[in-house]
Amino acid sequence: MAAVKGSKQEKMIVVPRRFWHSSSGVLLLCCLAFLVGLLLVKLGQWQQSRVNVDARAEGSWLSASVSKNTAELKALQTRLVQAEQVTSVDKLALQDLRVNIERLRQQISQLEEDVIFYKEIADSGGGEQGLVVSQLDLLSTDAPDHYRYKIKFEQVGGASEIVQGYASIAVAGVKDDMELTLPLVALSNSLQGENIRLRFRAFQDVEGELTLPYGFEPARMEILAVTEEPDSKTLQKNFSWLVESEQQAIPR
């Protein structure tokens, strides 16, 4: 076999070239990583902005709901106050009506008693002589439970003698579901003693002011009169507790 002459041949090894291992690949990979990171940042910012927008929208809706509910609450509270005021007015009107009805009942009862009293005098043919308790006036004042009173004692029958004696006056009523009878001297500074001295020819007025205890509900005024001259006589007279204002009072 003939030998081939020439230059000496070096043995060569073929190695496959990897792009990512090259500087260009590394640079491209860095760029891609940067772009992906930038995209992720932008995506995060967009999501955060979307969350902020949704939160602001939700907050605005909640604020509007709070304002609406607050306005409705104030309106309901106003209506409640108005309803309570109307109810109070209705209650006061009903109370005033009941007071007026009771006052009229007492007035009728007192008038009936007076009719009977004067009818007895008339039926006696004018023979009734001596002391009578003919009138009681009770007037309200600006102070609570404080009243002015005036009681008229007079002599009937045309007698000319001087009547002498004394009278004892008390107020009967209820307090704490218990019946009480309070002497007038304990209620009025106008009196010096329990017995009121009487001395007159035609009539005598006993008047002053009294204050009732708190919670005491008066029902009537009880008057006991005793004469010593010109003859001995005992008279018991009860008046219903009928109070008039100074404007309602009619001079007698």
PDB file of N, CA and C in Angstrom, residues 116-169:
ATOM      1  N   ILE A 116    -130.521  71.414  99.503  1.00  0.00           N
ATOM      2  CA  ILE A 116    -131.171  70.726 100.631  1.00  0.00           C
ATOM      3  C   ILE A 116    -131.140  71.598 101.880  1.00  0.00           C
ATOM      4  N   PHE A 117    -129.982  72.252 102.095  1.00  0.00           N
ATOM      5  CA  PHE A 117    -129.829  73.078 103.285  1.00  0.00           C
ATOM      6  C   PHE A 117    -130.838  74.221 103.290  1.00  0.00           C
ATOM      7  N   TYR A 118    -130.891  74.965 102.195  1.00  0.00           N
ATOM      8  CA  TYR A 118    -131.805  76.108 102.143  1.00  0.00           C
ATOM      9  C   TYR A 118    -133.267  75.668 102.038  1.00  0.00           C
ATOM     10  N   LYS A 119    -133.500  74.466 101.476  1.00  0.00           N
ATOM     11  CA  LYS A 119    -134.861  73.947 101.432  1.00  0.00           C
ATOM     12  C   LYS A 119    -135.351  73.633 102.845  1.00  0.00           C
ATOM     13  N   GLU A 120    -134.455  73.107 103.659  1.00  0.00           N
ATOM     14  CA  GLU A 120    -134.833  72.829 105.046  1.00  0.00           C
ATOM     15  C   GLU A 120    -135.173  74.122 105.779  1.00  0.00           C
ATOM     16  N   ILE A 121    -134.391  75.180 105.499  1.00  0.00           N
ATOM     17  CA  ILE A 121    -134.687  76.464 106.136  1.00  0.00           C
ATOM     18  C   ILE A 121    -136.041  76.988 105.672  1.00  0.00           C
ATOM     19  N   ALA A 122    -136.281  76.873 104.345  1.00  0.00           N
ATOM     20  CA  ALA A 122    -137.557  77.355 103.800  1.00  0.00           C
ATOM     21  C   ALA A 122    -138.729  76.550 104.331  1.00  0.00           C
ATOM     22  N   ASP A 123    -138.545  75.230 104.438  1.00  0.00           N
ATOM     23  CA  ASP A 123    -139.633  74.378 104.916  1.00  0.00           C
ATOM     24  C   ASP A 123    -139.953  74.631 106.376  1.00  0.00           C
ATOM     25  N   SER A 124    -138.970  75.165 107.100  1.00  0.00           N
ATOM     26  CA  SER A 124    -139.226  75.427 108.514  1.00  0.00           C
ATOM     27  C   SER A 124    -140.022  76.710 108.714  1.00  0.00           C
ATOM     28  N   GLY A 125    -140.364  77.386 107.586  1.00  0.00           N
ATOM     29  CA  GLY A 125    -141.163  78.604 107.670  1.00  0.00           C
ATOM     30  C   GLY A 125    -140.409  79.752 108.284  1.00  0.00           C
ATOM     31  N   GLY A 126    -139.090  79.738 108.107  1.00  0.00           N
ATOM     32  CA  GLY A 126    -138.273  80.820 108.665  1.00  0.00           C
ATOM     33  C   GLY A 126    -138.046  80.650 110.144  1.00  0.00           C
ATOM     34  N   GLY A 127    -138.394  79.474 110.679  1.00  0.00           N
ATOM     35  CA  GLY A 127    -138.224  79.266 112.107  1.00  0.00           C
ATOM     36  C   GLY A 127    -136.809  78.918 112.500  1.00  0.00           C
ATOM     37  N   GLU A 128    -135.959  78.592 111.492  1.00  0.00           N
ATOM     38  CA  GLU A 128    -134.571  78.259 111.787  1.00  0.00           C
ATOM     39  C   GLU A 128    -133.859  79.478 112.339  1.00  0.00           C
ATOM     40  N   GLN A 129    -133.239  79.333 113.483  1.00  0.00           N
ATOM     41  CA  GLN A 129    -132.551  80.442 114.141  1.00  0.00           C
ATOM     42  C   GLN A 129    -131.111  80.048 114.422  1.00  0.00           C
ATOM     43  N   GLY A 130    -130.235  81.053 114.432  1.00  0.00           N
ATOM     44  CA  GLY A 130    -128.879  80.818 114.905  1.00  0.00           C
ATOM     45  C   GLY A 130    -127.853  80.671 113.797  1.00  0.00           C
ATOM     46  N   LEU A 131    -126.780  79.951 114.141  1.00  0.00           N
ATOM     47  CA  LEU A 131    -125.580  79.880 113.313  1.00  0.00           C
ATOM     48  C   LEU A 131    -125.740  78.888 112.166  1.00  0.00           C
ATOM     49  N   VAL A 132    -125.239  79.292 110.985  1.00  0.00           N
ATOM     50  CA  VAL A 132    -125.096  78.382 109.856  1.00  0.00           C
ATOM     51  C   VAL A 132    -123.747  78.663 109.204  1.00  0.00           C
ATOM     52  N   VAL A 133    -123.195  77.628 108.547  1.00  0.00           N
ATOM     53  CA  VAL A 133    -121.991  77.783 107.721  1.00  0.00           C
ATOM     54  C   VAL A 133    -122.487  77.833 106.284  1.00  0.00           C
ATOM     55  N   SER A 134    -122.504  79.011 105.701  1.00  0.00           N
ATOM     56  CA  SER A 134    -123.199  79.179 104.429  1.00  0.00           C
ATOM     57  C   SER A 134    -122.299  79.097 103.208  1.00  0.00           C
ATOM     58  N   GLN A 135    -120.982  79.208 103.379  1.00  0.00           N
ATOM     59  CA  GLN A 135    -120.152  79.309 102.182  1.00  0.00           C
ATOM     60  C   GLN A 135    -118.717  78.901 102.460  1.00  0.00           C
ATOM     61  N   LEU A 136    -118.114  78.219 101.491  1.00  0.00           N
ATOM     62  CA  LEU A 136    -116.676  77.925 101.496  1.00  0.00           C
ATOM     63  C   LEU A 136    -116.124  78.235 100.109  1.00  0.00           C
ATOM     64  N   ASP A 137    -115.090  79.066 100.058  1.00  0.00           N
ATOM     65  CA  ASP A 137    -114.402  79.368  98.800  1.00  0.00           C
ATOM     66  C   ASP A 137    -112.964  78.874  98.902  1.00  0.00           C
ATOM     67  N   LEU A 138    -112.514  78.123  97.896  1.00  0.00           N
ATOM     68  CA  LEU A 138    -111.134  77.663  97.796  1.00  0.00           C
ATOM     69  C   LEU A 138    -110.563  78.165  96.476  1.00  0.00           C
ATOM     70  N   LEU A 139    -109.465  78.892  96.562  1.00  0.00           N
ATOM     71  CA  LEU A 139    -108.840  79.462  95.371  1.00  0.00           C
ATOM     72  C   LEU A 139    -107.429  78.909  95.216  1.00  0.00           C
ATOM     73  N   SER A 140    -107.071  78.527  93.990  1.00  0.00           N
ATOM     74  CA  SER A 140    -105.724  78.042  93.718  1.00  0.00           C
ATOM     75  C   SER A 140    -104.748  79.216  93.654  1.00  0.00           C
ATOM     76  N   THR A 141    -103.468  78.928  93.832  1.00  0.00           N
ATOM     77  CA  THR A 141    -102.409  79.935  93.733  1.00  0.00           C
ATOM     78  C   THR A 141    -101.337  79.412  92.776  1.00  0.00           C
ATOM     79  N   ASP A 142    -100.309  80.231  92.560  1.00  0.00           N
ATOM     80  CA  ASP A 142     -99.222  79.804  91.685  1.00  0.00           C
ATOM     81  C   ASP A 142     -98.363  78.714  92.316  1.00  0.00           C
ATOM     82  N   ALA A 143     -98.344  78.644  93.622  1.00  0.00           N
ATOM     83  CA  ALA A 143     -97.548  77.633  94.317  1.00  0.00           C
ATOM     84  C   ALA A 143     -98.303  76.307  94.333  1.00  0.00           C
ATOM     85  N   PRO A 144     -97.609  75.192  94.101  1.00  0.00           N
ATOM     86  CA  PRO A 144     -98.286  73.898  94.127  1.00  0.00           C
ATOM     87  C   PRO A 144     -98.790  73.552  95.528  1.00  0.00           C
ATOM     88  N   ASP A 145     -99.995  72.984  95.582  1.00  0.00           N
ATOM     89  CA  ASP A 145    -100.622  72.539  96.840  1.00  0.00           C
ATOM     90  C   ASP A 145    -100.857  73.685  97.824  1.00  0.00           C
ATOM     91  N   HIS A 146    -100.877  74.909  97.309  1.00  0.00           N
ATOM     92  CA  HIS A 146    -101.096  76.071  98.172  1.00  0.00           C
ATOM     93  C   HIS A 146    -102.393  76.762  97.744  1.00  0.00           C
ATOM     94  N   TYR A 147    -103.284  77.024  98.730  1.00  0.00           N
ATOM     95  CA  TYR A 147    -104.615  77.542  98.416  1.00  0.00           C
ATOM     96  C   TYR A 147    -104.991  78.673  99.374  1.00  0.00           C
ATOM     97  N   ARG A 148    -105.907  79.496  98.890  1.00  0.00           N
ATOM     98  CA  ARG A 148    -106.559  80.486  99.754  1.00  0.00           C
ATOM     99  C   ARG A 148    -107.959  79.970 100.096  1.00  0.00           C
ATOM    100  N   TYR A 149    -108.364  80.187 101.338  1.00  0.00           N
ATOM    101  CA  TYR A 149    -109.686  79.718 101.747  1.00  0.00           C
ATOM    102  C   TYR A 149    -110.464  80.863 102.403  1.00  0.00           C
ATOM    103  N   LYS A 150    -111.787  80.758 102.306  1.00  0.00           N
ATOM    104  CA  LYS A 150    -112.663  81.733 102.953  1.00  0.00           C
ATOM    105  C   LYS A 150    -113.941  81.003 103.347  1.00  0.00           C
ATOM    106  N   ILE A 151    -114.255  81.051 104.638  1.00  0.00           N
ATOM    107  CA  ILE A 151    -115.433  80.364 105.180  1.00  0.00           C
ATOM    108  C   ILE A 151    -116.347  81.424 105.800  1.00  0.00           C
ATOM    109  N   LYS A 152    -117.619  81.344 105.434  1.00  0.00           N
ATOM    110  CA  LYS A 152    -118.584  82.343 105.937  1.00  0.00           C
ATOM    111  C   LYS A 152    -119.508  81.690 106.969  1.00  0.00           C
ATOM    112  N   PHE A 153    -119.508  82.258 108.155  1.00  0.00           N
ATOM    113  CA  PHE A 153    -120.456  81.901 109.210  1.00  0.00           C
ATOM    114  C   PHE A 153    -121.480  83.043 109.300  1.00  0.00           C
ATOM    115  N   GLU A 154    -122.741  82.681 109.406  1.00  0.00           N
ATOM    116  CA  GLU A 154    -123.756  83.741 109.529  1.00  0.00           C
ATOM    117  C   GLU A 154    -124.917  83.281 110.402  1.00  0.00           C
ATOM    118  N   GLN A 155    -125.675  84.259 110.840  1.00  0.00           N
ATOM    119  CA  GLN A 155    -126.845  84.000 111.689  1.00  0.00           C
ATOM    120  C   GLN A 155    -128.107  84.185 110.846  1.00  0.00           C
ATOM    121  N   VAL A 156    -128.979  83.194 110.890  1.00  0.00           N
ATOM    122  CA  VAL A 156    -130.217  83.243 110.116  1.00  0.00           C
ATOM    123  C   VAL A 156    -131.398  83.395 111.070  1.00  0.00           C
ATOM    124  N   GLY A 157    -132.512  83.767 110.486  1.00  0.00           N
ATOM    125  CA  GLY A 157    -133.731  83.870 111.280  1.00  0.00           C
ATOM    126  C   GLY A 157    -134.028  85.268 111.758  1.00  0.00           C
ATOM    127  N   GLY A 158    -133.182  86.251 111.357  1.00  0.00           N
ATOM    128  CA  GLY A 158    -133.455  87.618 111.745  1.00  0.00           C
ATOM    129  C   GLY A 158    -133.164  87.929 113.197  1.00  0.00           C
ATOM    130  N   ALA A 159    -132.469  87.066 113.876  1.00  0.00           N
ATOM    131  CA  ALA A 159    -132.149  87.332 115.284  1.00  0.00           C
ATOM    132  C   ALA A 159    -131.130  88.465 115.377  1.00  0.00           C
ATOM    133  N   SER A 160    -131.215  89.225 116.446  1.00  0.00           N
ATOM    134  CA  SER A 160    -130.316  90.374 116.620  1.00  0.00           C
ATOM    135  C   SER A 160    -129.270  90.133 117.686  1.00  0.00           C
ATOM    136  N   GLU A 161    -129.325  88.955 118.331  1.00  0.00           N
ATOM    137  CA  GLU A 161    -128.348  88.688 119.380  1.00  0.00           C
ATOM    138  C   GLU A 161    -126.963  88.432 118.773  1.00  0.00           C
ATOM    139  N   ILE A 162    -125.940  88.662 119.547  1.00  0.00           N
ATOM    140  CA  ILE A 162    -124.568  88.376 119.113  1.00  0.00           C
ATOM    141  C   ILE A 162    -124.295  86.885 119.309  1.00  0.00           C
ATOM    142  N   VAL A 163    -123.821  86.251 118.240  1.00  0.00           N
ATOM    143  CA  VAL A 163    -123.449  84.832 118.318  1.00  0.00           C
ATOM    144  C   VAL A 163    -122.017  84.738 118.802  1.00  0.00           C
ATOM    145  N   GLN A 164    -121.816  83.889 119.805  1.00  0.00           N
ATOM    146  CA  GLN A 164    -120.473  83.658 120.327  1.00  0.00           C
ATOM    147  C   GLN A 164    -120.239  82.153 120.406  1.00  0.00           C
ATOM    148  N   GLY A 165    -119.014  81.758 120.081  1.00  0.00           N
ATOM    149  CA  GLY A 165    -118.662  80.342 120.134  1.00  0.00           C
ATOM    150  C   GLY A 165    -117.305  80.115 119.482  1.00  0.00           C
ATOM    151  N   TYR A 166    -117.133  78.940 118.897  1.00  0.00           N
ATOM    152  CA  TYR A 166    -115.853  78.630 118.254  1.00  0.00           C
ATOM    153  C   TYR A 166    -116.104  77.613 117.141  1.00  0.00           C
ATOM    154  N   ALA A 167    -115.145  77.508 116.274  1.00  0.00           N
ATOM    155  CA  ALA A 167    -115.228  76.551 115.170  1.00  0.00           C
ATOM    156  C   ALA A 167    -113.918  75.785 115.064  1.00  0.00           C
ATOM    157  N   SER A 168    -114.043  74.518 114.706  1.00  0.00           N
ATOM    158  CA  SER A 168    -112.883  73.660 114.473  1.00  0.00           C
ATOM    159  C   SER A 168    -112.957  73.160 113.030  1.00  0.00           C
ATOM    160  N   ILE A 169    -111.867  73.329 112.283  1.00  0.00           N
ATOM    161  CA  ILE A 169    -111.873  73.031 110.847  1.00  0.00           C
ATOM    162  C   ILE A 169    -110.759  72.041 110.532  1.00  0.00           C
TER     163      ILE A 169
END
